[in-house]
mmCIF file of C-alpha atoms and ligand atoms in Angstrom:
data_model
loop_
_atom_site.group_PDB
_atom_site.id
_atom_site.type_symbol
_atom_site.label_atom_id
_atom_site.label_comp_id
_atom_site.label_asym_id
_atom_site.label_seq_id
_atom_site.Cartn_x
_atom_site.Cartn_y
_atom_site.Cartn_z
ATOM 1 C CA MET A 1 46.848 9.531 -9.024
ATOM 2 C CA LEU A 2 44.042 11.783 -7.992
ATOM 3 C CA PHE A 3 40.471 10.624 -8.176
ATOM 4 C CA GLU A 4 37.905 13.264 -8.777
ATOM 5 C CA ARG A 5 35.057 12.825 -6.368
ATOM 6 C CA LYS A 6 31.909 14.214 -7.901
ATOM 7 C CA SER A 7 29.164 15.225 -5.564
ATOM 8 C CA ALA A 8 25.841 13.644 -6.411
ATOM 9 C CA THR A 9 22.520 13.040 -4.843
ATOM 10 C CA LEU A 10 21.279 9.494 -4.687
ATOM 11 C CA PHE A 11 17.541 9.100 -4.680
ATOM 12 C CA VAL A 12 16.388 5.935 -3.012
ATOM 13 C CA MET A 13 13.126 4.790 -4.533
ATOM 14 C CA LYS A 14 10.481 4.293 -1.890
ATOM 15 C CA HIS A 15 7.996 1.450 -2.095
ATOM 16 C CA ILE A 16 4.355 1.745 -1.163
ATOM 17 C CA GLY A 17 2.338 -1.378 -0.479
ATOM 18 C CA VAL A 18 -1.275 -0.951 -1.512
ATOM 19 C CA PHE A 19 -4.120 -3.082 -0.243
ATOM 20 C CA CYS A 20 -7.385 -2.706 -2.130
ATOM 21 C CA ALA A 21 -10.379 -4.446 -3.605
ATOM 22 C CA ALA A 22 -10.409 -7.408 -5.968
ATOM 23 C CA SER A 23 -14.134 -6.987 -6.608
ATOM 24 C CA GLN A 24 -15.308 -6.146 -10.118
ATOM 25 C CA ARG A 25 -18.710 -4.970 -8.904
ATOM 26 C CA LEU A 26 -17.930 -1.658 -7.208
ATOM 27 C CA GLU A 27 -19.349 1.743 -8.094
ATOM 28 C CA ALA A 28 -17.244 3.288 -10.868
ATOM 29 C CA ALA A 29 -16.027 6.090 -8.567
ATOM 30 C CA TYR A 30 -13.888 3.601 -6.577
ATOM 31 C CA TYR A 31 -12.071 2.425 -9.711
ATOM 32 C CA ASP A 32 -11.589 6.015 -10.910
ATOM 33 C CA GLU A 33 -10.066 7.060 -7.599
ATOM 34 C CA ALA A 34 -7.827 3.955 -7.502
ATOM 35 C CA LEU A 35 -6.542 4.935 -10.957
ATOM 36 C CA ARG A 36 -5.826 8.473 -9.723
ATOM 37 C CA VAL A 37 -4.017 7.146 -6.646
ATOM 38 C CA GLY A 38 -1.909 4.921 -8.913
ATOM 39 C CA ARG A 39 -1.022 7.838 -11.178
ATOM 40 C CA LYS A 40 -0.005 9.929 -8.165
ATOM 41 C CA ILE A 41 2.211 7.110 -6.868
ATOM 42 C CA GLY A 42 3.884 6.824 -10.279
ATOM 43 C CA GLN A 43 4.280 10.592 -10.682
ATOM 44 C CA MET A 44 5.934 10.805 -7.267
ATOM 45 C CA ARG A 45 8.364 8.068 -8.389
ATOM 46 C CA TRP A 46 7.318 5.621 -5.728
ATOM 47 C CA ALA A 47 7.193 1.940 -6.666
ATOM 48 C CA LEU A 48 3.939 0.074 -6.108
ATOM 49 C CA VAL A 49 3.925 -3.240 -4.218
ATOM 50 C CA TYR A 50 0.574 -4.980 -4.395
ATOM 51 C CA GLY A 51 -1.335 -8.229 -4.715
ATOM 52 C CA GLY A 52 -0.786 -8.419 -8.478
ATOM 53 C CA ALA A 53 -4.243 -9.538 -9.583
ATOM 54 C CA ASN A 54 -5.766 -8.226 -12.787
ATOM 55 C CA SER A 55 -9.098 -7.397 -11.180
ATOM 56 C CA GLY A 56 -10.939 -4.681 -9.266
ATOM 57 C CA SER A 57 -9.280 -1.576 -7.917
ATOM 58 C CA MET A 58 -5.994 -3.536 -7.745
ATOM 59 C CA GLU A 59 -5.796 -3.469 -11.527
ATOM 60 C CA CYS A 60 -6.704 0.244 -11.583
ATOM 61 C CA VAL A 61 -3.916 1.232 -9.169
ATOM 62 C CA ALA A 62 -1.392 -0.774 -11.194
ATOM 63 C CA GLN A 63 -2.648 0.786 -14.430
ATOM 64 C CA GLY A 64 -2.285 4.285 -12.942
ATOM 65 C CA VAL A 65 1.279 3.649 -11.766
ATOM 66 C CA HIS A 66 2.189 2.138 -15.144
ATOM 67 C CA GLU A 67 0.659 5.059 -17.088
ATOM 68 C CA ALA A 68 2.672 7.514 -14.997
ATOM 69 C CA GLY A 69 5.884 5.638 -15.810
ATOM 70 C CA GLY A 70 6.291 4.093 -12.359
ATOM 71 C CA THR A 71 7.353 0.618 -11.289
ATOM 72 C CA VAL A 72 4.847 -2.104 -10.392
ATOM 73 C CA VAL A 73 5.879 -4.977 -8.129
ATOM 74 C CA GLY A 74 3.270 -7.750 -7.974
ATOM 75 C CA VAL A 75 3.467 -10.292 -5.163
ATOM 76 C CA VAL A 76 1.546 -13.118 -6.743
ATOM 77 C CA PRO A 77 0.518 -16.461 -5.274
ATOM 78 C CA ARG A 78 1.370 -19.329 -7.647
ATOM 79 C CA ILE A 79 -2.286 -20.244 -8.026
ATOM 80 C CA LEU A 80 -3.012 -16.805 -9.562
ATOM 81 C CA GLU A 81 0.065 -16.948 -11.745
ATOM 82 C CA THR A 82 -0.808 -20.348 -13.195
ATOM 83 C CA SER A 83 -4.444 -19.387 -13.771
ATOM 84 C CA ARG A 84 -3.289 -16.249 -15.651
ATOM 85 C CA ARG A 85 -4.944 -13.846 -13.236
ATOM 86 C CA ALA A 86 -1.741 -11.850 -12.716
ATOM 87 C CA SER A 87 -1.787 -8.312 -14.099
ATOM 88 C CA ASP A 88 -0.007 -7.383 -17.321
ATOM 89 C CA TYR A 89 1.104 -4.130 -15.656
ATOM 90 C CA ILE A 90 3.581 -5.949 -13.398
ATOM 91 C CA ASP A 91 7.249 -5.007 -13.957
ATOM 92 C CA GLU A 92 8.623 -7.288 -11.260
ATOM 93 C CA LEU A 93 6.714 -10.420 -10.351
ATOM 94 C CA VAL A 94 7.520 -11.837 -6.921
ATOM 95 C CA PRO A 95 6.055 -15.339 -6.679
ATOM 96 C CA CYS A 96 4.781 -16.494 -3.318
ATOM 97 C CA ALA A 97 3.220 -19.648 -1.941
ATOM 98 C CA ASP A 98 0.010 -18.395 -0.347
ATOM 99 C CA LEU A 99 -1.815 -15.385 1.092
ATOM 100 C CA ASN A 100 0.147 -15.341 4.386
ATOM 101 C CA ASP A 101 3.394 -15.456 2.522
ATOM 102 C CA ARG A 102 2.201 -12.626 0.314
ATOM 103 C CA LYS A 103 1.300 -10.374 3.246
ATOM 104 C CA GLN A 104 4.746 -10.840 4.774
ATOM 105 C CA ILE A 105 6.543 -10.131 1.490
ATOM 106 C CA MET A 106 4.381 -7.062 0.830
ATOM 107 C CA ILE A 107 5.141 -5.695 4.290
ATOM 108 C CA GLU A 108 8.872 -6.420 3.983
ATOM 109 C CA ARG A 109 9.136 -4.826 0.533
ATOM 110 C CA SER A 110 7.172 -1.660 1.448
ATOM 111 C CA ASP A 111 8.260 1.488 3.266
ATOM 112 C CA VAL A 112 4.674 2.417 4.021
ATOM 113 C CA LEU A 113 1.360 0.671 3.392
ATOM 114 C CA LEU A 114 -1.839 2.184 2.093
ATOM 115 C CA ALA A 115 -5.315 0.710 2.295
ATOM 116 C CA LEU A 116 -7.849 1.867 -0.261
ATOM 117 C CA PRO A 117 -11.486 0.825 0.193
ATOM 118 C CA GLY A 118 -11.570 -2.965 0.169
ATOM 119 C CA GLY A 119 -13.302 -6.061 1.498
ATOM 120 C CA VAL A 120 -12.296 -8.851 3.879
ATOM 121 C CA GLY A 121 -8.959 -9.426 2.109
ATOM 122 C CA THR A 122 -8.030 -5.788 2.676
ATOM 123 C CA LEU A 123 -9.277 -5.892 6.288
ATOM 124 C CA ASP A 124 -7.159 -8.998 6.882
ATOM 125 C CA GLU A 125 -4.106 -7.165 5.549
ATOM 126 C CA ILE A 126 -4.793 -4.059 7.661
ATOM 127 C CA PHE A 127 -5.272 -6.086 10.833
ATOM 128 C CA THR A 128 -2.182 -8.233 10.231
ATOM 129 C CA LEU A 129 -0.149 -5.062 10.024
ATOM 130 C CA MET A 130 -1.847 -3.419 13.028
ATOM 131 C CA ALA A 131 -1.346 -6.521 15.188
ATOM 132 C CA ALA A 132 2.350 -6.662 14.216
ATOM 133 C CA ASP A 133 2.718 -2.925 14.920
ATOM 134 C CA SER A 134 0.939 -3.120 18.265
ATOM 135 C CA ILE A 135 3.315 -5.754 19.664
ATOM 136 C CA GLY A 136 6.364 -4.010 18.230
ATOM 137 C CA TYR A 137 7.053 -6.773 15.697
ATOM 138 C CA GLN A 138 7.588 -4.066 13.108
ATOM 139 C CA LYS A 139 7.024 -0.327 12.860
ATOM 140 C CA LYS A 140 5.688 0.352 9.394
ATOM 141 C CA GLN A 141 2.868 2.821 9.091
ATOM 142 C CA ILE A 142 -0.456 2.014 7.583
ATOM 143 C CA VAL A 143 -2.410 4.761 5.915
ATOM 144 C CA LEU A 144 -6.159 4.450 5.471
ATOM 145 C CA TYR A 145 -7.392 6.178 2.333
ATOM 146 C CA ASN A 146 -10.697 7.390 3.701
ATOM 147 C CA GLU A 147 -12.395 8.106 0.397
ATOM 148 C CA SER A 148 -16.011 9.258 0.977
ATOM 149 C CA GLY A 149 -15.681 8.230 4.637
ATOM 150 C CA PHE A 150 -15.270 4.566 3.653
ATOM 151 C CA TRP A 151 -13.173 3.741 6.735
ATOM 152 C CA ASP A 152 -15.275 5.779 9.235
ATOM 153 C CA SER A 153 -17.007 2.684 10.623
ATOM 154 C CA LEU A 154 -13.675 0.907 11.161
ATOM 155 C CA LEU A 155 -12.236 4.000 12.857
ATOM 156 C CA ALA A 156 -15.308 4.229 15.121
ATOM 157 C CA LEU A 157 -14.885 0.558 16.067
ATOM 158 C CA LEU A 158 -11.217 1.091 16.937
ATOM 159 C CA GLU A 159 -12.123 4.152 19.026
ATOM 160 C CA GLU A 160 -14.675 2.112 20.939
ATOM 161 C CA TYR A 161 -12.118 -0.651 21.648
ATOM 162 C CA ASP A 162 -9.667 2.008 22.756
ATOM 163 C CA ARG A 163 -12.247 3.569 25.101
ATOM 164 C CA LYS A 164 -12.818 0.129 26.628
ATOM 165 C CA SER A 165 -9.041 -0.328 26.999
ATOM 166 C CA PHE A 166 -8.761 -3.273 24.632
ATOM 167 C CA ILE A 167 -6.064 -1.443 22.718
ATOM 168 C CA ASN A 168 -2.662 -1.292 24.397
ATOM 169 C CA VAL A 169 -0.615 0.710 21.935
ATOM 170 C CA PRO A 170 -2.503 3.775 20.634
ATOM 171 C CA CYS A 171 -3.433 3.228 16.982
ATOM 172 C CA GLN A 172 -2.289 6.783 16.245
ATOM 173 C CA ASN A 173 1.286 5.496 16.666
ATOM 174 C CA TYR A 174 1.100 3.551 13.420
ATOM 175 C CA LEU A 175 -2.210 4.395 11.751
ATOM 176 C CA ARG A 176 -2.681 7.488 9.616
ATOM 177 C CA VAL A 177 -5.820 8.599 7.822
ATOM 178 C CA VAL A 178 -5.945 10.671 4.642
ATOM 179 C CA SER A 179 -9.132 11.758 2.922
ATOM 180 C CA SER A 180 -7.915 13.043 -0.414
ATOM 181 C CA LEU A 181 -5.241 12.682 -3.047
ATOM 182 C CA GLU A 182 -3.722 15.979 -1.891
ATOM 183 C CA GLU A 183 -3.377 14.688 1.672
ATOM 184 C CA LEU A 184 -1.823 11.476 0.385
ATOM 185 C CA GLU A 185 0.667 13.458 -1.690
ATOM 186 C CA THR A 186 1.674 15.567 1.330
ATOM 187 C CA LEU A 187 2.154 12.440 3.433
ATOM 188 C CA LEU A 188 4.246 10.645 0.807
ATOM 189 C CA ALA A 189 6.330 13.769 0.169
ATOM 190 C CA ALA A 190 7.258 13.791 3.860
ATOM 191 C CA TYR A 191 8.569 10.219 3.530
ATOM 192 C CA THR A 192 10.599 10.917 0.428
ATOM 193 C CA LYS A 193 14.166 11.669 1.389
ATOM 194 C CA ALA A 194 17.160 12.383 -0.768
ATOM 195 C CA VAL A 195 20.227 10.567 0.534
ATOM 196 C CA PRO A 196 23.460 12.449 -0.210
ATOM 197 C CA GLY A 197 25.905 10.111 -1.918
ATOM 198 C CA ALA A 198 29.429 10.171 -3.293
HETATM 199 P P1 LIG B 1 -10.723 -7.849 -0.917
HETATM 200 O O1 LIG B 1 -10.446 -6.646 -0.078
HETATM 201 O O2 LIG B 1 -11.500 -8.905 -0.190
HETATM 202 O O3 LIG B 1 -11.261 -7.523 -2.257
HETATM 203 O O4 LIG B 1 -9.294 -8.521 -1.156
HETATM 204 C C1 LIG B 1 -8.315 -7.804 -1.823
HETATM 205 C C2 LIG B 1 -7.023 -7.756 -1.014
HETATM 206 O O5 LIG B 1 -6.675 -9.081 -0.606
HETATM 207 C C3 LIG B 1 -5.879 -7.256 -1.860
HETATM 208 O O6 LIG B 1 -5.189 -6.202 -1.195
HETATM 209 C C4 LIG B 1 -5.009 -8.463 -2.134
HETATM 210 O O7 LIG B 1 -3.686 -8.309 -1.636
HETATM 211 C C5 LIG B 1 -5.724 -9.628 -1.478
HETATM 212 N N1 LIG B 1 -6.500 -10.432 -2.459
HETATM 213 C C6 LIG B 1 -7.709 -10.955 -2.253
HETATM 214 N N2 LIG B 1 -8.177 -11.619 -3.347
HETATM 215 C C7 LIG B 1 -7.222 -11.518 -4.263
HETATM 216 C C8 LIG B 1 -7.078 -11.991 -5.605
HETATM 217 N N3 LIG B 1 -7.994 -12.711 -6.246
HETATM 218 N N4 LIG B 1 -5.951 -11.681 -6.233
HETATM 219 C C9 LIG B 1 -4.991 -10.976 -5.627
HETATM 220 N N5 LIG B 1 -5.073 -10.528 -4.393
HETATM 221 C C10 LIG B 1 -6.163 -10.764 -3.705
#
């Protein structure tokens, strides 16, 4: 018996981990841009992996992805889940024990990680990833979304440390900076690959 082998193209959905602010007290422009970033992620058929809270720009990104028909994966510490602070936009809820656990799961589940403007939680996530990258523990890229030059001071600090030779592996190896939605789209498009299947 002959089996007909149909040629097809299998699209593997990419996952983007997004770190961003929990604060509810930002200027409106940050929430608006987070919503736009979320919509772009959803339109490009990437799945969002994020902290899962229903506050700040985190909620806006998730809303944007959801509105664009994309998939939202929330990595949610039990304490948030039980206190009902997990977002309603979550399609897949991945429970975790604590913040360290969450960072590791977010990194494992993501193909690339994006940091929107954020506070100490976001900085902690960026630095965890950079430290892991710099000792070769993993090789995932982190993209800073440099909206209105938000990350300029961090980039200047890293340059200074580099000049003083405190940085062994050049940050450019794993750190990318985009300043607009268009630049983000171009970067994500370069990651998106169609895998030929049977
Ligand atoms: P921050 O930048 O200090 O606003 O912290 C936000 C970042 O840290 C997010 O990317 C989250 O992954 C994590 N995070 C901090 N606080 C929370 C929270 N209440 N709920 C969920 N995630 C949080």
